């Protein structure tokens, strides 16, 4: 079985992205990397001849989950200093109600 | 803080990461071996699926498995999504301290262009699902994405569906699926066992209803807490704040 260079690059990029999603201290960066991971994963499913899974991965795994993460990030109480938020403000307390 | 990181502690952590590296290497070796030797022998279910395909009512193998042979799984998936919405709706509503910036004209016109296109693509995916890639979940996800876009732009289209009807519309997907399943049992004796003559139309209607409910559920998940009339929600929040103040 000949593994083409494209598949090899795709696999390596997926592993690299997954690693950086996990270790990134900046949550906004992690979410953006997660979305790109989902899109490349959809490409990998296409390469595996599973277009149904690719469609679901791109729409649900990457698009809607990414949107959910971004909206959750906005609602989180501010974390460590210097962390980027979606609404670009630092500090300020959030009492929830 | 430094004291707790004694030498033994650090040693244990290093051993742990070494162990996970070794396990990772073993996993990759097994995967590479599987790739190079042609993978695991097939379980043989593909032939059974193909043999029964013309009885299933659809021409796509994936749709036949999802909505006919293993429709039980899809039914439970619909209920899982429904439960997710129930859990999210039971959370406390979120009120941003700073109001959102006004909607730009680019976003507004983008929504006007994209929403009809997304509804069209969702409908096409639903229809295409019977003989190629596509289906209820993919169509539902596109519709959910359209809902998210409407929510982001706080479009007036959001008020087309009255808030009172939203829970009913979300319940409709799993409930309709259940009614079809029980109906098939009453008529034919098997839970979710459609008749061969009616399978095609049953699956298309089921997928359409399920896609609508999935789209609404996903958009509702994105929105967060249950939408309420603003005045009553505000009144409840005020009452809560007063109670907390009295305590």
mmCIF file of C-alpha atoms in Angstrom:
data_model
loop_
_atom_site.group_PDB
_atom_site.id
_atom_site.type_symbol
_atom_site.label_atom_id
_atom_site.label_comp_id
_atom_site.label_asym_id
_atom_site.label_seq_id
_atom_site.Cartn_x
_atom_site.Cartn_y
_atom_site.Cartn_z
ATOM 1 C CA UNK A 1 0.000 0.000 0.000
ATOM 2 C CA UNK A 2 1.493 3.287 -1.088
ATOM 3 C CA UNK A 3 0.977 6.081 1.383
ATOM 4 C CA UNK A 4 0.984 9.273 -0.599
ATOM 5 C CA UNK A 5 2.888 12.323 0.571
ATOM 6 C CA UNK A 6 -0.392 14.208 0.981
ATOM 7 C CA UNK A 7 -1.767 11.666 3.445
ATOM 8 C CA UNK A 8 1.490 11.702 5.372
ATOM 9 C CA UNK A 9 1.442 15.500 5.675
ATOM 10 C CA UNK A 10 -2.251 15.365 6.642
ATOM 11 C CA UNK A 11 -1.575 12.816 9.397
ATOM 12 C CA UNK A 12 1.393 14.746 10.775
ATOM 13 C CA UNK A 13 -0.547 18.022 10.731
ATOM 14 C CA UNK A 14 -3.465 16.381 12.557
ATOM 15 C CA UNK A 15 -1.203 15.057 15.298
ATOM 16 C CA UNK A 16 0.588 18.422 15.577
ATOM 17 C CA UNK A 17 -2.744 20.285 15.798
ATOM 18 C CA UNK A 18 -4.168 17.861 18.369
ATOM 19 C CA UNK A 19 -1.055 18.267 20.523
ATOM 20 C CA UNK A 20 -1.210 22.054 20.389
ATOM 21 C CA UNK A 21 -4.951 22.099 21.158
ATOM 22 C CA UNK A 22 -4.175 20.190 24.346
ATOM 23 C CA UNK A 23 -1.133 22.132 25.542
ATOM 24 C CA UNK A 24 -2.023 25.667 24.469
ATOM 25 C CA UNK A 25 -2.326 27.924 27.545
ATOM 26 C CA UNK A 26 -4.344 30.438 25.514
ATOM 27 C CA UNK A 27 -7.912 29.155 25.321
ATOM 28 C CA UNK A 28 -8.837 31.278 22.301
ATOM 29 C CA UNK A 29 -5.887 29.856 20.373
ATOM 30 C CA UNK A 30 -6.879 26.352 21.459
ATOM 31 C CA UNK A 31 -10.413 26.840 20.107
ATOM 32 C CA UNK A 32 -9.147 28.147 16.766
ATOM 33 C CA UNK A 33 -6.734 25.208 16.507
ATOM 34 C CA UNK A 34 -9.586 22.843 17.400
ATOM 35 C CA UNK A 35 -11.693 24.224 14.536
ATOM 36 C CA UNK A 36 -8.826 23.762 12.082
ATOM 37 C CA UNK A 37 -8.294 20.261 13.474
ATOM 38 C CA UNK A 38 -11.951 19.466 12.736
ATOM 39 C CA UNK A 39 -11.691 20.741 9.154
ATOM 40 C CA UNK A 40 -8.534 18.732 8.455
ATOM 41 C CA UNK A 41 -10.152 15.712 10.116
ATOM 42 C CA UNK A 42 -13.042 16.068 7.652
ATOM 43 C CA UNK A 43 -10.458 16.002 4.869
ATOM 44 C CA UNK A 44 -9.002 12.839 6.377
ATOM 45 C CA UNK A 45 -12.459 11.217 6.378
ATOM 46 C CA UNK A 46 -12.811 12.094 2.689
ATOM 47 C CA UNK A 47 -9.455 10.424 2.045
ATOM 48 C CA UNK A 48 -10.785 7.363 3.870
ATOM 49 C CA UNK A 49 -13.759 7.309 1.454
ATOM 50 C CA UNK A 50 -16.284 8.184 4.181
ATOM 51 C CA UNK A 51 -18.031 11.324 2.848
ATOM 52 C CA UNK A 52 -20.949 10.963 5.287
ATOM 53 C CA UNK A 53 -18.658 11.134 8.284
ATOM 54 C CA UNK A 54 -16.727 13.975 6.639
ATOM 55 C CA UNK A 55 -19.908 16.038 6.256
ATOM 56 C CA UNK A 56 -20.911 15.428 9.865
ATOM 57 C CA UNK A 57 -17.386 16.192 11.110
ATOM 58 C CA UNK A 58 -17.157 19.468 9.186
ATOM 59 C CA UNK A 59 -20.644 20.655 10.154
ATOM 60 C CA UNK A 60 -20.994 19.401 13.733
ATOM 61 C CA UNK A 61 -17.470 18.542 14.882
ATOM 62 C CA UNK A 62 -15.845 21.679 13.565
ATOM 63 C CA UNK A 63 -18.473 24.332 12.854
ATOM 64 C CA UNK A 64 -21.096 24.017 15.568
ATOM 65 C CA UNK A 65 -18.755 22.759 18.289
ATOM 66 C CA UNK A 66 -16.360 25.585 17.461
ATOM 67 C CA UNK A 67 -19.179 28.115 17.748
ATOM 68 C CA UNK A 68 -20.239 26.544 21.060
ATOM 69 C CA UNK A 69 -16.671 26.739 22.392
ATOM 70 C CA UNK A 70 -16.335 30.385 21.370
ATOM 71 C CA UNK A 71 -19.630 31.262 23.027
ATOM 72 C CA UNK A 72 -18.632 29.297 26.156
ATOM 73 C CA UNK A 73 -15.283 31.117 26.204
ATOM 74 C CA UNK A 74 -17.112 34.407 26.273
ATOM 75 C CA UNK A 75 -19.193 33.309 29.256
ATOM 76 C CA UNK A 76 -16.279 31.960 31.279
ATOM 77 C CA UNK A 77 -15.046 34.046 34.164
ATOM 78 C CA UNK A 78 -11.718 35.639 33.263
ATOM 79 C CA UNK A 79 -8.835 33.276 33.807
ATOM 80 C CA UNK A 80 -5.132 33.996 33.950
ATOM 81 C CA UNK A 81 -3.686 37.349 33.009
ATOM 82 C CA UNK A 82 -2.951 38.137 29.395
ATOM 83 C CA UNK A 83 -5.376 35.507 28.112
ATOM 84 C CA UNK A 84 -7.231 36.590 25.029
ATOM 85 C CA UNK A 85 -11.019 36.644 25.225
ATOM 86 C CA UNK A 86 -13.527 36.834 22.452
ATOM 87 C CA UNK A 87 -14.894 40.190 23.601
ATOM 88 C CA UNK A 88 -11.346 41.531 24.080
ATOM 89 C CA UNK A 89 -11.591 42.678 27.628
ATOM 90 C CA UNK A 90 -9.494 41.663 30.585
ATOM 91 C CA UNK A 91 -10.497 41.607 34.207
ATOM 92 C CA UNK A 92 -13.974 42.525 35.353
ATOM 93 C CA UNK A 93 -16.003 40.131 37.459
ATOM 94 C CA UNK A 94 -18.903 38.104 36.207
ATOM 95 C CA UNK A 95 -21.527 37.288 38.794
ATOM 96 C CA UNK A 96 -23.536 35.111 36.498
ATOM 97 C CA UNK A 97 -27.011 36.548 36.894
ATOM 98 C CA UNK B 1 5.010 25.658 46.529
ATOM 99 C CA UNK B 2 8.472 24.482 45.543
ATOM 100 C CA UNK B 3 8.651 22.135 48.501
ATOM 101 C CA UNK B 4 5.934 19.816 47.194
ATOM 102 C CA UNK B 5 7.933 19.169 44.065
ATOM 103 C CA UNK B 6 10.340 16.859 45.778
ATOM 104 C CA UNK B 7 12.716 14.651 43.834
ATOM 105 C CA UNK B 8 10.492 11.602 44.128
ATOM 106 C CA UNK B 9 7.517 13.575 42.852
ATOM 107 C CA UNK B 10 9.420 14.789 39.812
ATOM 108 C CA UNK B 11 10.802 11.306 39.216
ATOM 109 C CA UNK B 12 7.293 9.842 39.255
ATOM 110 C CA UNK B 13 6.082 12.414 36.802
ATOM 111 C CA UNK B 14 8.995 11.724 34.462
ATOM 112 C CA UNK B 15 8.277 7.984 34.714
ATOM 113 C CA UNK B 16 4.634 8.668 33.871
ATOM 114 C CA UNK B 17 5.442 10.646 30.736
ATOM 115 C CA UNK B 18 8.006 8.014 29.706
ATOM 116 C CA UNK B 19 5.351 5.327 30.120
ATOM 117 C CA UNK B 20 2.820 7.253 28.015
ATOM 118 C CA UNK B 21 5.484 7.803 25.336
ATOM 119 C CA UNK B 22 6.187 4.074 25.226
ATOM 120 C CA UNK B 23 2.464 3.304 24.968
ATOM 121 C CA UNK B 24 2.077 5.916 22.225
ATOM 122 C CA UNK B 25 4.968 4.365 20.302
ATOM 123 C CA UNK B 26 3.379 0.921 20.661
ATOM 124 C CA UNK B 27 0.046 2.249 19.403
ATOM 125 C CA UNK B 28 1.713 3.849 16.380
ATOM 126 C CA UNK B 29 3.679 0.665 15.682
ATOM 127 C CA UNK B 30 0.459 -1.358 15.769
ATOM 128 C CA UNK B 31 -1.295 1.138 13.476
ATOM 129 C CA UNK B 32 1.613 1.183 11.025
ATOM 130 C CA UNK B 33 1.715 -2.604 11.022
ATOM 131 C CA UNK B 34 -2.026 -2.706 10.366
ATOM 132 C CA UNK B 35 -1.690 -0.225 7.486
ATOM 133 C CA UNK B 36 1.210 -2.059 5.884
ATOM 134 C CA UNK B 37 -0.334 -5.524 6.127
ATOM 135 C CA UNK B 38 -3.685 -4.431 4.699
ATOM 136 C CA UNK B 39 -5.639 -3.960 7.916
ATOM 137 C CA UNK B 40 -7.942 -6.257 9.789
ATOM 138 C CA UNK B 41 -10.018 -8.759 7.802
ATOM 139 C CA UNK B 42 -13.474 -7.361 7.079
ATOM 140 C CA UNK B 43 -16.259 -8.565 9.315
ATOM 141 C CA UNK B 44 -18.386 -9.393 6.298
ATOM 142 C CA UNK B 45 -21.371 -7.203 7.213
ATOM 143 C CA UNK B 46 -20.953 -5.155 4.025
ATOM 144 C CA UNK B 47 -22.230 -8.032 1.920
ATOM 145 C CA UNK B 48 -25.313 -8.490 4.112
ATOM 146 C CA UNK B 49 -26.044 -4.767 3.860
ATOM 147 C CA UNK B 50 -25.752 -4.866 0.079
ATOM 148 C CA UNK B 51 -27.945 -7.959 -0.156
ATOM 149 C CA UNK B 52 -30.784 -6.339 1.788
ATOM 150 C CA UNK B 53 -30.375 -2.889 0.233
ATOM 151 C CA UNK B 54 -33.316 -3.058 -2.167
ATOM 152 C CA UNK B 55 -35.633 -3.948 0.728
ATOM 153 C CA UNK B 56 -34.548 -0.970 2.801
ATOM 154 C CA UNK B 57 -36.298 1.747 0.780
ATOM 155 C CA UNK B 58 -33.119 3.777 0.108
ATOM 156 C CA UNK B 59 -30.137 3.324 -2.179
ATOM 157 C CA UNK B 60 -27.434 4.639 0.150
ATOM 158 C CA UNK B 61 -25.832 2.031 2.355
ATOM 159 C CA UNK B 62 -25.131 4.496 5.145
ATOM 160 C CA UNK B 63 -28.711 5.784 5.230
ATOM 161 C CA UNK B 64 -30.034 2.217 5.084
ATOM 162 C CA UNK B 65 -27.975 1.300 8.147
ATOM 163 C CA UNK B 66 -28.794 4.508 10.042
ATOM 164 C CA UNK B 67 -32.530 4.646 9.410
ATOM 165 C CA UNK B 68 -33.543 1.081 8.723
ATOM 166 C CA UNK B 69 -31.280 -1.719 9.956
ATOM 167 C CA UNK B 70 -29.989 0.168 12.986
ATOM 168 C CA UNK B 71 -32.695 2.830 13.320
ATOM 169 C CA UNK B 72 -32.731 2.027 17.041
ATOM 170 C CA UNK B 73 -29.350 3.770 17.421
ATOM 171 C CA UNK B 74 -30.545 6.865 15.549
ATOM 172 C CA UNK B 75 -33.682 6.991 17.711
ATOM 173 C CA UNK B 76 -31.539 6.989 20.845
ATOM 174 C CA UNK B 77 -29.232 9.643 19.344
ATOM 175 C CA UNK B 78 -32.238 11.920 18.835
ATOM 176 C CA UNK B 79 -33.159 11.434 22.494
ATOM 177 C CA UNK B 80 -29.587 12.165 23.604
ATOM 178 C CA UNK B 81 -29.670 15.488 21.740
ATOM 179 C CA UNK B 82 -33.085 16.236 23.269
ATOM 180 C CA UNK B 83 -31.718 15.510 26.758
ATOM 181 C CA UNK B 84 -28.826 17.870 26.049
ATOM 182 C CA UNK B 85 -31.283 20.673 25.316
ATOM 183 C CA UNK B 86 -33.242 19.863 28.493
ATOM 184 C CA UNK B 87 -30.069 20.060 30.588
ATOM 185 C CA UNK B 88 -28.921 23.322 28.994
ATOM 186 C CA UNK B 89 -32.362 24.864 29.451
ATOM 187 C CA UNK B 90 -32.327 24.045 33.136
ATOM 188 C CA UNK B 91 -29.212 26.199 33.619
ATOM 189 C CA UNK B 92 -29.347 29.729 34.954
ATOM 190 C CA UNK B 93 -29.680 32.327 32.181
ATOM 191 C CA UNK B 94 -26.532 34.229 31.279
ATOM 192 C CA UNK B 95 -26.587 37.988 31.193
ATOM 193 C CA UNK B 96 -23.570 39.672 29.634
ATOM 194 C CA UNK B 97 -22.338 42.629 31.687
ATOM 195 C CA UNK B 98 -21.426 44.545 28.593
ATOM 196 C CA UNK B 99 -24.042 44.651 25.840
ATOM 197 C CA UNK B 100 -23.047 43.304 22.445
ATOM 198 C CA UNK B 101 -21.808 45.823 19.903
ATOM 199 C CA UNK B 102 -24.416 46.738 17.255
ATOM 200 C CA UNK B 103 -24.687 44.417 14.277
ATOM 201 C CA UNK B 104 -22.592 45.603 11.359
ATOM 202 C CA UNK B 105 -24.081 45.988 7.921
ATOM 203 C CA UNK B 106 -21.704 43.352 6.507
ATOM 204 C CA UNK B 107 -23.020 40.701 8.910
ATOM 205 C CA UNK B 108 -26.607 41.753 8.247
ATOM 206 C CA UNK B 109 -26.283 41.450 4.464
ATOM 207 C CA UNK B 110 -24.253 38.234 4.791
ATOM 208 C CA UNK B 111 -27.127 36.733 6.774
ATOM 209 C CA UNK B 112 -29.607 37.827 4.108
ATOM 210 C CA UNK B 113 -27.537 36.087 1.427
ATOM 211 C CA UNK B 114 -26.499 33.004 3.345
ATOM 212 C CA UNK B 115 -29.683 31.927 5.114
ATOM 213 C CA UNK B 116 -31.666 30.966 1.963
ATOM 214 C CA UNK B 117 -28.552 29.204 0.620
ATOM 215 C CA UNK B 118 -28.108 27.237 3.861
ATOM 216 C CA UNK B 119 -31.753 26.164 3.897
ATOM 217 C CA UNK B 120 -31.354 25.055 0.272
ATOM 218 C CA UNK B 121 -28.155 23.094 1.008
ATOM 219 C CA UNK B 122 -29.790 21.494 4.063
ATOM 220 C CA UNK B 123 -32.777 20.419 1.985
ATOM 221 C CA UNK B 124 -30.499 19.061 -0.730
ATOM 222 C CA UNK B 125 -28.418 17.058 1.766
ATOM 223 C CA UNK B 126 -31.627 15.617 3.195
ATOM 224 C CA UNK B 127 -32.846 14.608 -0.255
ATOM 225 C CA UNK B 128 -29.439 13.371 -1.441
ATOM 226 C CA UNK B 129 -29.167 11.173 1.660
ATOM 227 C CA UNK B 130 -31.327 8.483 0.059
ATOM 228 C CA UNK B 131 -28.749 7.606 -2.599
ATOM 229 C CA UNK B 132 -25.429 9.276 -1.705
ATOM 230 C CA UNK B 133 -23.652 11.063 1.128
ATOM 231 C CA UNK B 134 -25.972 13.166 3.254
ATOM 232 C CA UNK B 135 -28.861 12.601 5.596
ATOM 233 C CA UNK B 136 -30.798 13.918 8.556
ATOM 234 C CA UNK B 137 -27.878 14.747 10.850
ATOM 235 C CA UNK B 138 -25.886 16.579 8.187
ATOM 236 C CA UNK B 139 -28.948 18.528 7.041
ATOM 237 C CA UNK B 140 -29.823 19.259 10.668
ATOM 238 C CA UNK B 141 -26.306 20.544 11.297
ATOM 239 C CA UNK B 142 -26.545 22.943 8.338
ATOM 240 C CA UNK B 143 -29.917 24.186 9.604
ATOM 241 C CA UNK B 144 -28.423 24.527 13.094
ATOM 242 C CA UNK B 145 -25.593 26.587 11.594
ATOM 243 C CA UNK B 146 -28.190 28.824 9.943
ATOM 244 C CA UNK B 147 -29.848 29.206 13.363
ATOM 245 C CA UNK B 148 -26.502 30.154 14.952
ATOM 246 C CA UNK B 149 -25.970 32.784 12.251
ATOM 247 C CA UNK B 150 -29.459 34.204 12.885
ATOM 248 C CA UNK B 151 -28.748 34.306 16.622
ATOM 249 C CA UNK B 152 -25.411 36.080 16.084
ATOM 250 C CA UNK B 153 -27.075 38.694 13.907
ATOM 251 C CA UNK B 154 -30.154 38.822 16.220
ATOM 252 C CA UNK B 155 -32.188 38.719 13.059
ATOM 253 C CA UNK B 156 -35.930 39.502 13.123
ATOM 254 C CA UNK B 157 -36.394 36.109 11.428
ATOM 255 C CA UNK B 158 -35.895 34.585 14.883
ATOM 256 C CA UNK B 159 -39.391 35.665 15.851
ATOM 257 C CA UNK B 160 -41.014 33.695 13.039
ATOM 258 C CA UNK B 161 -41.327 30.743 15.409
ATOM 259 C CA UNK B 162 -43.035 31.906 18.618
ATOM 260 C CA UNK B 163 -41.042 31.069 21.725
ATOM 261 C CA UNK B 164 -44.002 29.144 23.143
ATOM 262 C CA UNK B 165 -43.802 26.685 20.243
ATOM 263 C CA UNK B 166 -40.031 26.097 20.472
ATOM 264 C CA UNK B 167 -40.128 23.296 23.106
ATOM 265 C CA UNK B 168 -42.840 21.545 21.125
ATOM 266 C CA UNK B 169 -40.863 21.813 17.895
ATOM 267 C CA UNK B 170 -37.762 20.371 19.575
ATOM 268 C CA UNK B 171 -39.788 17.524 21.132
ATOM 269 C CA UNK B 172 -41.375 16.750 17.787
ATOM 270 C CA UNK B 173 -38.278 15.006 16.344
ATOM 271 C CA UNK B 174 -37.782 12.282 18.980
ATOM 272 C CA UNK B 175 -41.545 11.929 19.566
ATOM 273 C CA UNK B 176 -42.314 11.463 15.868
ATOM 274 C CA UNK B 177 -39.513 8.903 15.619
ATOM 275 C CA UNK B 178 -40.992 7.043 18.596
ATOM 276 C CA UNK B 179 -44.499 7.162 17.104
ATOM 277 C CA UNK B 180 -43.186 5.706 13.826
ATOM 278 C CA UNK B 181 -41.289 3.000 15.722
ATOM 279 C CA UNK B 182 -44.313 1.981 17.811
ATOM 280 C CA UNK B 183 -46.596 2.297 14.794
ATOM 281 C CA UNK B 184 -44.393 -0.123 12.867
ATOM 282 C CA UNK B 185 -44.566 -2.495 15.832
ATOM 283 C CA UNK B 186 -48.374 -2.310 15.978
ATOM 284 C CA UNK B 187 -48.754 -2.854 12.223
ATOM 285 C CA UNK B 188 -45.950 -5.310 11.544
ATOM 286 C CA UNK B 189 -44.995 -6.742 14.894
ATOM 287 C CA UNK B 190 -41.371 -5.493 14.919
ATOM 288 C CA UNK B 191 -40.163 -2.324 16.676
ATOM 289 C CA UNK B 192 -38.969 0.010 13.900
ATOM 290 C CA UNK B 193 -39.617 -2.705 11.307
ATOM 291 C CA UNK B 194 -41.023 -0.760 8.352
ATOM 292 C CA UNK B 195 -42.874 -2.516 5.566
ATOM 293 C CA UNK B 196 -40.995 -2.813 2.323
ATOM 294 C CA UNK B 197 -43.592 -0.856 0.289
ATOM 295 C CA UNK B 198 -43.743 2.145 2.614
ATOM 296 C CA UNK B 199 -40.123 2.194 3.825
ATOM 297 C CA UNK B 200 -38.945 4.830 1.332
ATOM 298 C CA UNK B 201 -41.595 7.428 2.152
ATOM 299 C CA UNK B 202 -41.424 6.713 5.893
ATOM 300 C CA UNK B 203 -37.640 7.254 5.900
ATOM 301 C CA UNK B 204 -37.837 10.527 3.939
ATOM 302 C CA UNK B 205 -40.560 11.981 6.204
ATOM 303 C CA UNK B 206 -38.732 10.771 9.309
ATOM 304 C CA UNK B 207 -35.479 12.360 8.117
ATOM 305 C CA UNK B 208 -37.190 15.665 7.327
ATOM 306 C CA UNK B 209 -38.803 15.901 10.775
ATOM 307 C CA UNK B 210 -35.617 14.762 12.508
ATOM 308 C CA UNK B 211 -33.461 17.271 10.558
ATOM 309 C CA UNK B 212 -35.738 20.146 11.579
ATOM 310 C CA UNK B 213 -35.657 19.109 15.242
ATOM 311 C CA UNK B 214 -31.867 18.569 15.159
ATOM 312 C CA UNK B 215 -31.321 22.008 13.631
ATOM 313 C CA UNK B 216 -33.514 23.673 16.252
ATOM 314 C CA UNK B 217 -31.831 21.716 19.073
ATOM 315 C CA UNK B 218 -28.326 22.680 17.948
ATOM 316 C CA UNK B 219 -29.269 26.340 17.648
ATOM 317 C CA UNK B 220 -30.938 26.158 21.092
ATOM 318 C CA UNK B 221 -27.740 24.610 22.518
ATOM 319 C CA UNK B 222 -25.741 27.507 21.077
ATOM 320 C CA UNK B 223 -28.111 30.076 22.539
ATOM 321 C CA UNK B 224 -27.734 28.560 25.992
ATOM 322 C CA UNK B 225 -30.564 28.987 28.469
ATOM 323 C CA UNK B 226 -34.184 28.750 27.484
ATOM 324 C CA UNK B 227 -35.506 31.819 25.691
ATOM 325 C CA UNK B 228 -38.104 33.632 27.763
ATOM 326 C CA UNK B 229 -40.122 36.749 27.405
ATOM 327 C CA UNK B 230 -37.761 39.508 28.474
ATOM 328 C CA UNK B 231 -40.109 41.133 30.953
ATOM 329 C CA UNK B 232 -40.834 37.968 32.956
ATOM 330 C CA UNK B 233 -37.163 36.949 32.974
ATOM 331 C CA UNK B 234 -36.175 40.408 34.170
ATOM 332 C CA UNK B 235 -38.861 40.286 36.876
ATOM 333 C CA UNK B 236 -37.588 36.926 38.108
ATOM 334 C CA UNK B 237 -34.012 38.140 38.208
ATOM 335 C CA UNK B 238 -35.079 41.195 40.194
ATOM 336 C CA UNK B 239 -36.982 38.983 42.647
ATOM 337 C CA UNK B 240 -33.916 36.744 43.032
ATOM 338 C CA UNK B 241 -31.650 39.715 43.673
ATOM 339 C CA UNK B 242 -34.072 41.039 46.283
ATOM 340 C CA UNK B 243 -34.196 37.688 48.070
ATOM 341 C CA UNK B 244 -30.419 37.509 48.148
ATOM 342 C CA UNK B 245 -30.300 41.036 49.503
ATOM 343 C CA UNK B 246 -32.738 40.169 52.317
ATOM 344 C CA UNK B 247 -30.696 37.171 53.364
#
